[in-house]
Amino acid sequence: MIYPENFETKVGFDRIRNLLAENCLSPMGRELAESMIFMTDIDAISFRLSATYEFQRLLQLEDYFPSENYFEISGSLNKIRIEGSFPEVHEVFDLKRSLDTVRTILNFFRKKENDPYPGLKSICSNVKFYPYVLDAAERIIDKTGKIKDNASQRLKEIRNEAESKKILVSKRLNTILKQAQADGIVDPDTSATVRNGRGVIPVNAYDKRKISGLIHDQSASGKTVYIEPAEIVELNNDLIELEYEERREIVRILTAFADDIRPYIDDLLLANDFLGKIDFIRAKALLGNQLGSVKPSLSAKPGIFWNKAVHPILDLTFRKLPGRKVVPLDIRLDDRNRIIVISGPNAGGKSVCLKTVGLLQYMVQCGLTIPAGEGSESGIFNNIFIDIGDEQSIENDLSTYSSHLLSMKYFLKHAAEGTLLLIDEFGTGTEPMLGGSIAEAILGELNRLRVFGVLTTHYTNLKHFASMNEGIVNGAMLFDNHLMQPLFLLSIGKPGSSFAFEIARKIGLPEDILKAASEKAGVKNINYDRHLKDIARDKRYWENKRQNIRQHEKHLEELISEYEKALGDAKDTRKEIISRAKDEAQALLNEANRVIENTIREIREAQAEKERTRAVRLELEEFRENITEETRPVENMPEDKTLKLDRKAEKIRSRIRKKAETAEKPEIPDKPLKPGDPVRMKDTLAAGEVLRIEGNKVQVETGSLRLFVPVDKVERISRSELKKSTRPAQVFSVPDPVIQERRINFKPEIDIRGARGEEALNIVRDFLDDALLVQHRNLRILHGKGNGILRQLVRQYLSTVNIVKSYRDEDVQLGGSGITVVEMDF
């Protein structure tokens, strides 16, 4: 139960409804937003909250979700329930697009692995989709929403015949027009036009008798008449007959279509309702993401446990004002402290706190996520009653206080355990002493009924009463008495001062007036208020101290964590250095072995003497032993020894290079050339083998060529040099610098506002070409809203491009229909 009737207006929920309706894409979604009601069934509330929060995550994580073609088709479906009835062409087109959206949504959820959106998926489980209905619509409707020529054989024949007639009429009309221009009856720059669906020629009124035909119209001045030449009257009559026949054939096609889908109407209506639900949940999720809302934990018991809760409407308003920010609210209502009596200075945020509690709890029980911190919890209340503002009425002879008392009467009669009461300025409106006494008695009875509530007051006796009775707790809106400004922070546990004298002194009331007021208020009341201020000051001091200690502890923890991480990194680095040294040592051994073997092979190929070979082998064996000795395992070796090992390794590398240079240039015996010897041509440096010798020339085979070269133009080389010179060259691919530059400079968004149609299409065409070249999939085209002409032109072009996978409106918060988001397919 909600009280009063204008509860939603008082707490601001009417603004929430309007925001939801603005986010909806369809009439069905807006209707659900208007019909949303307060619920008390925890299962129903939990399901709606879960679905909304899942959709919030979906919008944050997924690249695309269908946000177009949410049409209301229930009217046209109900219309065709009657035998012989048929839908309009645009209604079939809307049905086709709606069903296509339903199919896309169902496929979206069915293809998701690990079931990340169980609540939304359960909504899809009751939806039946019939591909037959969509196929039936696609057989007769094209992409532009027109009846296809091949929807029936007869329709195709009619349209072909009509097209032939139109061509014939056009030719004859142009022939007659040219003859009339040659005869001087019609001006040379005159062209044929259409009046009443028939081709006519504009003729001066005084020459209208010179052309035989029917006059269909005349200009406003009466100087020009439009004549249908007699020669084409019959042809135009035939065209009119064909148009009538075309309409009859279209009606027959639509009637047959209605007969085909009539058995599926009930399921199609459920699919239409499904679109409305998805649209409504999407609208709630958009609002939730805009507000930064979370799904609170739910409890069947009444209660409130909120961290950093904010008033959503106030938050949206402050975002538009630089330097303004809503102070979050921490509030807790449980079995021990069911009622909070909030006191504090005027304009300190008491009423905002009250409205925040009422609005957020109402949002939760309507299935909306709320702007609060993680870990917040909400119980379920059966009733929410509020008394805020001035309800005085001249017609009903009600004063302000009388209206408050009527609300109190209603509360006492209907309040029970599980009721949330929100009362602003409790007890005001009459003489303070009597009003305070009545308010105290009412508060005692409400406490006895075990209701939950948030009350604001300035009455000292209510603060005393709250501190003396179990179930009620004081709360204070904090105030900085040095800067003389409210802090808008709620502190639960102690009452707050009204700071009446301090505010009056800041405003500038004379001191003698304030002194007289202090004497009239009495020492007891003055001291009580002073003590409250002292308590608030001391509490704020120690809160700051505690906050500083927390910050220092956090800083120390961060430093300890950094040092531990640095120590761990140092240990890892040491292990890495030792491991790298071992790997380099092993690599040196392998390199030495390779050099040794290559040296021996080249010496053999060079046919060196055995003694020379033995000497080289002994020398290299000694070299291998030196390397082995200097590259012993380095496990558990200190870091200084590791550095020495690196220096030794560099010396070994130098010695190996010298040995390798010596080994790579073995002495080549100076003997006469003979067939089969490896040689190199001095001019071209090409290497090959000698095939034969003829006088002072030798025939050399290099690659696939055989050349005769003078003997003094070749030199003998080793077999290893021949092999190296004949190895195939490695091919390295170099990236195209033009493509690299385009990829760096490419921007996935263009602005074509103000461009003309053809110019805009050229810009979009070049934009898509660049995107294809750099392989960028997600694009944005900013065309503005205006009359929608440029948007329609761009989307018509996009629908003809094969590499465009899909296009849609941008999110409402990021530009809506003024921006087209394009997804490429390559």
mmCIF file of C-alpha atoms in Angstrom, residues 65-66 99-112 121 123-129 274:
data_model
loop_
_atom_site.group_PDB
_atom_site.id
_atom_site.type_symbol
_atom_site.label_atom_id
_atom_site.label_comp_id
_atom_site.label_asym_id
_atom_site.label_seq_id
_atom_site.Cartn_x
_atom_site.Cartn_y
_atom_site.Cartn_z
ATOM 1 C CA PHE A 65 22.471 -5.924 -29.288
ATOM 2 C CA PRO A 66 19.467 -5.341 -31.624
ATOM 3 C CA LEU A 99 10.047 -11.046 -36.374
ATOM 4 C CA ASP A 100 13.552 -10.606 -37.701
ATOM 5 C CA THR A 101 14.444 -8.673 -34.517
ATOM 6 C CA VAL A 102 12.889 -11.436 -32.376
ATOM 7 C CA ARG A 103 14.948 -14.053 -34.206
ATOM 8 C CA THR A 104 18.154 -12.033 -33.752
ATOM 9 C CA ILE A 105 17.527 -11.637 -30.004
ATOM 10 C CA LEU A 106 16.751 -15.328 -29.512
ATOM 11 C CA ASN A 107 19.886 -16.346 -31.421
ATOM 12 C CA PHE A 108 21.933 -13.866 -29.369
ATOM 13 C CA PHE A 109 21.037 -15.559 -26.088
ATOM 14 C CA ARG A 110 21.133 -19.128 -27.429
ATOM 15 C CA LYS A 111 24.679 -18.733 -28.718
ATOM 16 C CA LYS A 112 26.066 -17.447 -25.403
ATOM 17 C CA LYS A 121 17.466 -16.232 -21.239
ATOM 18 C CA ILE A 123 12.363 -14.748 -20.674
ATOM 19 C CA CYS A 124 13.256 -16.107 -24.116
ATOM 20 C CA SER A 125 12.251 -19.662 -23.196
ATOM 21 C CA ASN A 126 8.513 -18.995 -23.578
ATOM 22 C CA VAL A 127 8.822 -17.352 -26.993
ATOM 23 C CA LYS A 128 7.901 -19.426 -30.033
ATOM 24 C CA PHE A 129 9.420 -18.382 -33.322
ATOM 25 C CA PHE A 274 8.406 -10.335 -25.712
#
